[in-house]
Coordinates of C-alpha atoms and ligand atoms in Angstrom, one line a residue:
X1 CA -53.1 -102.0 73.2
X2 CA -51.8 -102.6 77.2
X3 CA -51.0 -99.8 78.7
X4 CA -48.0 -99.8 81.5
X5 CA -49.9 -97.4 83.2
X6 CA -53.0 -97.1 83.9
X7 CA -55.4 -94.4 86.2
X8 CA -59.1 -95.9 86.6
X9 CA -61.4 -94.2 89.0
X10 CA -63.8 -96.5 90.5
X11 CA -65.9 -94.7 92.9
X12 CA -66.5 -96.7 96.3
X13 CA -64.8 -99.7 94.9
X14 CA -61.7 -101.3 96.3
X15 CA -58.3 -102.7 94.5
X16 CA -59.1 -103.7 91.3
X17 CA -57.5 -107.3 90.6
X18 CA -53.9 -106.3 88.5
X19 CA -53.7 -102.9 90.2
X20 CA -49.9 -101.7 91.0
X21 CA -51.7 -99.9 93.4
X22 CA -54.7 -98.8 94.8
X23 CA -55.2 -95.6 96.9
X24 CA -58.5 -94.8 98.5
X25 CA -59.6 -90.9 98.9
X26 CA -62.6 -90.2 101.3
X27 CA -63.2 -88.8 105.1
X28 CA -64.2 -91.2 107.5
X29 CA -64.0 -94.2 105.2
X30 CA -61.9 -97.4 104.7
X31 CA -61.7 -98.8 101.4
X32 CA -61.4 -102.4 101.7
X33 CA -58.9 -103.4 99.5
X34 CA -57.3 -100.6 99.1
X35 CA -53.5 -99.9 99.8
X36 CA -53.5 -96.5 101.0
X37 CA -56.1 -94.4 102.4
X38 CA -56.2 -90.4 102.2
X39 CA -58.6 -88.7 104.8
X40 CA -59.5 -86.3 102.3
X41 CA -63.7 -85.9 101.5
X42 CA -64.4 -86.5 98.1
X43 CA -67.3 -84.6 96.1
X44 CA -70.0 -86.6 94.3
X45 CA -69.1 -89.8 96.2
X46 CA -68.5 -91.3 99.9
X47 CA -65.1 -92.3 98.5
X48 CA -63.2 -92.5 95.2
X49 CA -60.4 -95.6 94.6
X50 CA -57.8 -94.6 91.9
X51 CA -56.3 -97.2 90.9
X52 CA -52.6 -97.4 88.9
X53 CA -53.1 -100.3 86.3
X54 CA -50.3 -102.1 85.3
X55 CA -49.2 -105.7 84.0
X56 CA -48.2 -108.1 86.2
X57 CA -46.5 -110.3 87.8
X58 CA -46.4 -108.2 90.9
X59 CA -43.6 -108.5 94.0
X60 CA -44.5 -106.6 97.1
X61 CA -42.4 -106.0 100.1
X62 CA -41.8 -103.6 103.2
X63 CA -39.0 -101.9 104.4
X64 CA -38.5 -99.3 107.0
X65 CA -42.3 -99.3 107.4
X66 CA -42.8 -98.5 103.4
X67 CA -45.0 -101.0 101.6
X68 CA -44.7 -101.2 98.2
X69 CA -45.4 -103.3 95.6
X70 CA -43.6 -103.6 91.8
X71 CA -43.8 -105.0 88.2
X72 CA -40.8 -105.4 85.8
X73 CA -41.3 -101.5 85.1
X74 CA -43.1 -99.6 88.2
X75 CA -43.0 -99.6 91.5
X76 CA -46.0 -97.9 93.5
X77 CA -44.7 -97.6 97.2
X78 CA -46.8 -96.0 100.5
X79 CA -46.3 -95.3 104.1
X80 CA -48.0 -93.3 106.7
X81 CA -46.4 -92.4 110.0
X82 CA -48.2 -90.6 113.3
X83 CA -46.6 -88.1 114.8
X84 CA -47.4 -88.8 118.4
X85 CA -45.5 -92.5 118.2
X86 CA -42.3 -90.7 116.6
X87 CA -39.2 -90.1 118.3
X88 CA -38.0 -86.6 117.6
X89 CA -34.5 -85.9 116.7
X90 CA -32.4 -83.7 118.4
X91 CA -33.6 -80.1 117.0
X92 CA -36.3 -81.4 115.1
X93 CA -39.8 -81.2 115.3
X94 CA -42.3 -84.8 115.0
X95 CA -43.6 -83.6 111.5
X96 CA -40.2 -82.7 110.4
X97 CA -38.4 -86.3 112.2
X98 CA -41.5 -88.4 110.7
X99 CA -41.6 -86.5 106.6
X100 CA -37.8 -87.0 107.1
X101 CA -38.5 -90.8 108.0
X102 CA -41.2 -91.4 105.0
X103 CA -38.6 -89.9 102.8
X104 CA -35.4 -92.0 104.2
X105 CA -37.9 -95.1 103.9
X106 CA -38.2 -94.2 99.9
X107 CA -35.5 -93.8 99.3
X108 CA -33.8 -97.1 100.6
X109 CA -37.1 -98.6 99.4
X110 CA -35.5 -97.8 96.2
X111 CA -32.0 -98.6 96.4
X112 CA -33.1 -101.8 97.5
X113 CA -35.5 -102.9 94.4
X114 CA -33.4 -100.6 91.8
X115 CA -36.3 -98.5 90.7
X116 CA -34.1 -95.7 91.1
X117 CA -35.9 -93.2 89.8
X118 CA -38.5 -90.8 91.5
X119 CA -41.3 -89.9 89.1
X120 CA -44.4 -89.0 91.2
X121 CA -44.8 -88.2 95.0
X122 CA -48.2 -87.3 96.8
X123 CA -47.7 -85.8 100.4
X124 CA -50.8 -85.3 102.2
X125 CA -50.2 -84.0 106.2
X126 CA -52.9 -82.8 109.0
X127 CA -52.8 -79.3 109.9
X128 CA -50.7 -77.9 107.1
X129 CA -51.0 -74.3 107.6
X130 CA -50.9 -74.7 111.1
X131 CA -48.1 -72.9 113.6
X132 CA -46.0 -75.9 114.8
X133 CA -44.4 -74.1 117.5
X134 CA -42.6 -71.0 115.3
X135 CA -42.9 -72.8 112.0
X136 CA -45.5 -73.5 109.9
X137 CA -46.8 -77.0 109.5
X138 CA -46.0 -77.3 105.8
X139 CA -42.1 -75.2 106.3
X140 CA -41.6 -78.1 108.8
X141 CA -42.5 -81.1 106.3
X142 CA -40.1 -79.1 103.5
X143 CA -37.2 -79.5 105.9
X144 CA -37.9 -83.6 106.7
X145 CA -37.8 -83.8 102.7
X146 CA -35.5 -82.0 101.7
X147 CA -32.6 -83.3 104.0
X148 CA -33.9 -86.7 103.0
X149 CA -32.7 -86.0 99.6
X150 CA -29.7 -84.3 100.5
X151 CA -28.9 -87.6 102.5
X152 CA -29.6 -89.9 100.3
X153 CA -27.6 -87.9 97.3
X154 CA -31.0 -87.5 95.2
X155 CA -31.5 -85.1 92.7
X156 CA -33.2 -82.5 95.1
X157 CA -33.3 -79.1 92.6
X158 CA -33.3 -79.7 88.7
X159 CA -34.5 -83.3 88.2
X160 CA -36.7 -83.8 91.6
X161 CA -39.9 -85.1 90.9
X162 CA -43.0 -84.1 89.9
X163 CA -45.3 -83.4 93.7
X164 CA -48.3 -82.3 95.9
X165 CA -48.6 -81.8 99.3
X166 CA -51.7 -81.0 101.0
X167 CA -53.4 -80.9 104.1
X168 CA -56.0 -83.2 105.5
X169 CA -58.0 -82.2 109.0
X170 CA -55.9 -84.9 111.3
X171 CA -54.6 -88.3 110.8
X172 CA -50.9 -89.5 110.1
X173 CA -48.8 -87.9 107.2
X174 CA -49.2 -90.3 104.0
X175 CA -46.9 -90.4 101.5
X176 CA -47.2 -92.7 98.4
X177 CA -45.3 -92.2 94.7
X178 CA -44.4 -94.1 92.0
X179 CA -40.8 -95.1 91.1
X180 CA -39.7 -97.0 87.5
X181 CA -35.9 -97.8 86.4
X182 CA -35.7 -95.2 83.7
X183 CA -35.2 -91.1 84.2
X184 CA -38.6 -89.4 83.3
X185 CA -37.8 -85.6 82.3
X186 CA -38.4 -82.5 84.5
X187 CA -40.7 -79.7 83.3
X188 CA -40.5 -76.7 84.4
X189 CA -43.1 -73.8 83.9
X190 CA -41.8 -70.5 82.5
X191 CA -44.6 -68.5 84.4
X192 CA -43.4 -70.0 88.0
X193 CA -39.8 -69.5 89.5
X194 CA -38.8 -73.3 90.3
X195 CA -40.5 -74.3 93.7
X196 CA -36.9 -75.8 94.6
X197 CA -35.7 -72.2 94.0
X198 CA -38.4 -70.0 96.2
X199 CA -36.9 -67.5 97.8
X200 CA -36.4 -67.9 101.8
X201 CA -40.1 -65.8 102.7
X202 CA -41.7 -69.1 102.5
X203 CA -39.6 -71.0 104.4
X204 CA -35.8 -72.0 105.6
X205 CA -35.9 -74.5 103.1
X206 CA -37.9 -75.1 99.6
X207 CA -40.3 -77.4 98.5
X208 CA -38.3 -80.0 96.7
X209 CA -40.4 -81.0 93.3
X210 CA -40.4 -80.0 89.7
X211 CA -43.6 -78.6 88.0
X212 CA -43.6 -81.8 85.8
X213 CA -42.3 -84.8 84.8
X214 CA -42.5 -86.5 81.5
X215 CA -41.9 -90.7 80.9
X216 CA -41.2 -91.5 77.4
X217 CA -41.9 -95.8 77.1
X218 CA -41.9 -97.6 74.2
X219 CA -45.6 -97.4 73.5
X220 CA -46.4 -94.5 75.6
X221 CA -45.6 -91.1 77.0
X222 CA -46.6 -90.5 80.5
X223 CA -47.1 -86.6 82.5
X224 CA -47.2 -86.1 85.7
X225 CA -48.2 -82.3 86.7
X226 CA -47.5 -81.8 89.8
X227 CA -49.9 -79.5 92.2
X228 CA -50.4 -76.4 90.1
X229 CA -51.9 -72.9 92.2
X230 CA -52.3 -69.5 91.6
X231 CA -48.9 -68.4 91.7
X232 CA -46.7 -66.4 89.5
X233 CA -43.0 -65.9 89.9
X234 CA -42.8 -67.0 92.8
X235 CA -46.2 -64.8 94.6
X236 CA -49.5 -66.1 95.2
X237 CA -51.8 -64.0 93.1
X238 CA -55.6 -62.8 93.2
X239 CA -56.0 -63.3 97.3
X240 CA -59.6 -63.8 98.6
X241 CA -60.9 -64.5 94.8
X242 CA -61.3 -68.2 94.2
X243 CA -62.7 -67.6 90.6
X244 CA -59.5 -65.6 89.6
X245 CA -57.4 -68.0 91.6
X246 CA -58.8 -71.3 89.4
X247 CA -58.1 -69.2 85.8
X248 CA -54.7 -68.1 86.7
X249 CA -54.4 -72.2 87.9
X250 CA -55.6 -73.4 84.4
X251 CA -53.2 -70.8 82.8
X252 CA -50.2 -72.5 84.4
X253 CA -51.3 -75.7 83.5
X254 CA -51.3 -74.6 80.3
X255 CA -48.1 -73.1 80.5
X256 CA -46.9 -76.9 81.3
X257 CA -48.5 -78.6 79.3
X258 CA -47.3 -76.6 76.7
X259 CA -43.8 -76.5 78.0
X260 CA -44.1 -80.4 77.9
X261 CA -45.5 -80.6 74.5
X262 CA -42.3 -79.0 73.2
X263 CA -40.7 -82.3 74.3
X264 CA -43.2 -85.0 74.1
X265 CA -42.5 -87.4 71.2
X266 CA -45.8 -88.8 70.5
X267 CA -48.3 -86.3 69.6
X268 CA -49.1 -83.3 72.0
X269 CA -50.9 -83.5 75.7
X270 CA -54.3 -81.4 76.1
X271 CA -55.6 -79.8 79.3
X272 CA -58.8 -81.3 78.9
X273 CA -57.9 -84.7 78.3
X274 CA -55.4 -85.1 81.5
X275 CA -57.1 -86.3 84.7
X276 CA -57.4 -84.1 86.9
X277 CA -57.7 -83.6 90.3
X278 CA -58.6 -80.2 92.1
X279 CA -58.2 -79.8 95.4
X280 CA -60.3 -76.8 97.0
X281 CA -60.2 -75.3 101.0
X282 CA -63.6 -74.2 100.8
X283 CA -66.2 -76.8 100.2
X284 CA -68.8 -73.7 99.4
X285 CA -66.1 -72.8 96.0
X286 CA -67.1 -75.7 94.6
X287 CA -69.2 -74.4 92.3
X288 CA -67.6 -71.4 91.0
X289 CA -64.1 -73.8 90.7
X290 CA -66.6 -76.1 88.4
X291 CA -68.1 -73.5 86.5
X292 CA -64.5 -72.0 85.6
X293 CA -62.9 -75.5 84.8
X294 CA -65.9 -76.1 83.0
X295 CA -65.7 -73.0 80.7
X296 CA -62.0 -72.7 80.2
X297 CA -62.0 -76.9 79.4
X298 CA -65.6 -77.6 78.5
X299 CA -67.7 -80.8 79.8
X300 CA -66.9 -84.5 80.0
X301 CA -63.4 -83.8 81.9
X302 CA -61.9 -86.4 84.3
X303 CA -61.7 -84.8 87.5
X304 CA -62.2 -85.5 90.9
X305 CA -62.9 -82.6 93.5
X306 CA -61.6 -83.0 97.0
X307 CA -61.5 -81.0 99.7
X308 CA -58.1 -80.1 101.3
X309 CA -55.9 -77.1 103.1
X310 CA -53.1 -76.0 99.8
X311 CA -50.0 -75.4 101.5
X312 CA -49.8 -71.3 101.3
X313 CA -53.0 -70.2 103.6
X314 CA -53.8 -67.5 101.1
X315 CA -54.3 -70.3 98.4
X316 CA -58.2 -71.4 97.6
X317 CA -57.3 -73.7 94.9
X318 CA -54.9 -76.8 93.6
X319 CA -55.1 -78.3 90.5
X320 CA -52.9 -81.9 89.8
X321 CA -52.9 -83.9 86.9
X322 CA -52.1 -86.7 84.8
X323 CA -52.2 -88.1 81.6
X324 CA -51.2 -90.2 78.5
X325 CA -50.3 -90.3 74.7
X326 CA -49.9 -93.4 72.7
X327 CA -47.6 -94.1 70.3
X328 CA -48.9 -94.9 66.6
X329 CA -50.2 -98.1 66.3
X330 CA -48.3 -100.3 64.4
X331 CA -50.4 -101.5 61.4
Ligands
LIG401 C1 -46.7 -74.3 94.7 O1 -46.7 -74.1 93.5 C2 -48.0 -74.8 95.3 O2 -44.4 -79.2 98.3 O3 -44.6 -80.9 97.1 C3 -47.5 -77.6 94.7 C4 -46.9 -78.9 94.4 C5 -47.1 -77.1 95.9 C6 -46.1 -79.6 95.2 C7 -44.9 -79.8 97.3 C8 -46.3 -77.8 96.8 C9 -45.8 -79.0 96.4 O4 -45.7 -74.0 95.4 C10 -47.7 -75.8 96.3

């Protein structure tokens, strides 16, 4: 059976012919053929390509400095702005004018093309934690976003979509997502105050995604789980212990999954069967991240390990993922 969507992981390998898009994760390499390239190192491999299958005929464009390219079904767009090029706005910092820029570039993107609707995004920015003059890095991005929705009259609380944002070393901040014509559904987890609602101690303005987002197609049900951490409520739990920090993660994936599960249509999503991708600070936690994945989920699971900054400094761990169910098969 075709799938609409696709993941493949091809490790050092660039667009796959019939790719909706291609985006390259490593540090210090360029993936030919590739669309969009994350600074990000990669365990196990000089670089990983993870590719979004899909049928084609394909039509690609750019606007605003967004590239994207699209099928009768999908659109996969991606920009990447520098800081030191951008023209701050009045009272606003470069990483908040330039994540306000990406997001402006979406979103006409979209009203162009009438893929309307917002179903994945992946926000990856240098220095995340970093002080940006009063502000942390990350608080600064959250403002660019958020008045990007705002602007452009986008569901920015119940109904944004499904996210990550992390932090590379340096480079420009990349955005990429994917967009279809149809409405997926937000989850949200019980264990985890809505990000969109965190109180003001993490910043002036929240992080505008939803823990989830669920695509029911004719043949298939699609997840997206957005970046998923050790936090509770809305407080980052177990500081300083990376073990702790990766069960507590696994337990709120769970806790999505199984909040999904009471609406998927299809059959029922499994934590060990998503791809997944975990994103540690500390290169030297990689084995004790791998050993608790690895317990809790048991072996053969799709993951990827890359090393990146999470976007609270007291976070050690970030766990996204993705996956499918198929409809019966018509005999
Ligand atoms: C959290 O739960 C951890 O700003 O888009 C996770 C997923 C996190 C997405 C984002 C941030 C984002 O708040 C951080």
């Amino acid at each position: 059976m075709s799938r609409l969507l696709d993941l493949r992981k091809t490790p050092g390998a660039g667009r796959l012919p019939g790719a909706l898009g291609c985006v390259a994760y490593g540090h210090g390499v360029q993936l030919a053929g590739a669309d969009v390239s994350v600074g990000l190192k990669v365990f196990g491999a000089e670089a990983e390509a993870h590719a979004w299958l899909a049928e084609g005929p394909f039509t690609e464009g750019t606007l605003d400095g967004l590239h994207y390219r699209h099928n009768k079904d999908f659109l996969f767009g991606w920009i990447s702005l520098g800081e030191q090029a951008c023209r701050p706005g009045a009272d606003m910092s470069p990483l908040e004018t330039v994540s306000r820029q990406a997001y402006d570039a979406v979103f006409a993107v979209q009203a162009q093309t009438g893929f309307t609707h917002l179903l994945r995004c992946w926000n990856y920015l240098p220095g995340i934690n970093i002080d940006g003059g009063g502000l942390e890095r990350y608080r600064q991005f959250n403002i660019g976003r958020q008045d990007a929705f705002i602007a452009a009259r986008q569901a920015w609380l119940d109904g944004s979509p499904s996210a990550c944002a992390l932090g590379s070393a340096e480079g420009e901040l990349v955005v990429y997502f994917l967009a279809g014509r149809h409405s997926a559904l937000p989850i949200e987890n019980p264990r985890q105050t809505s990000a969109y609602r965190y109180p003001a101690q993490y910043g002036p303005r929240a992080p505008t995604f939803s823990r989830a987002s669920l695509l029911r197609l004719e043949s298939e049900e699609v997840l997206f789980i957005s970046g998923t951490a050790s936090i509770v409520g809305h407080e980052s739990l177990h500081l300083g212990n990376v073990r702790e920090q990766t069960r507590e993660t696994l337990r709120n994936l769970d806790a999505v999954v199984a909040e999904a599960n009471r609406h998927a249509f299809f059959g029922r999503f499994e934590t060990r069967k998503l791809f997944l991708k975990v994103y540690l600070r500390h290169a030297e936690d990689l084995p004790v991240i791998r050993e608790t994945l690895q317990h809790a989920l048991g072996e053969g699971l799709n993951v990827s390990f890359l090393l990146a900054d999470v976007c609270r400094a007291e976070l050690l761990v970030e766990i996204e993922a993705f996956g499918f169910l198929d409809a019966e098969p018509a005999c």
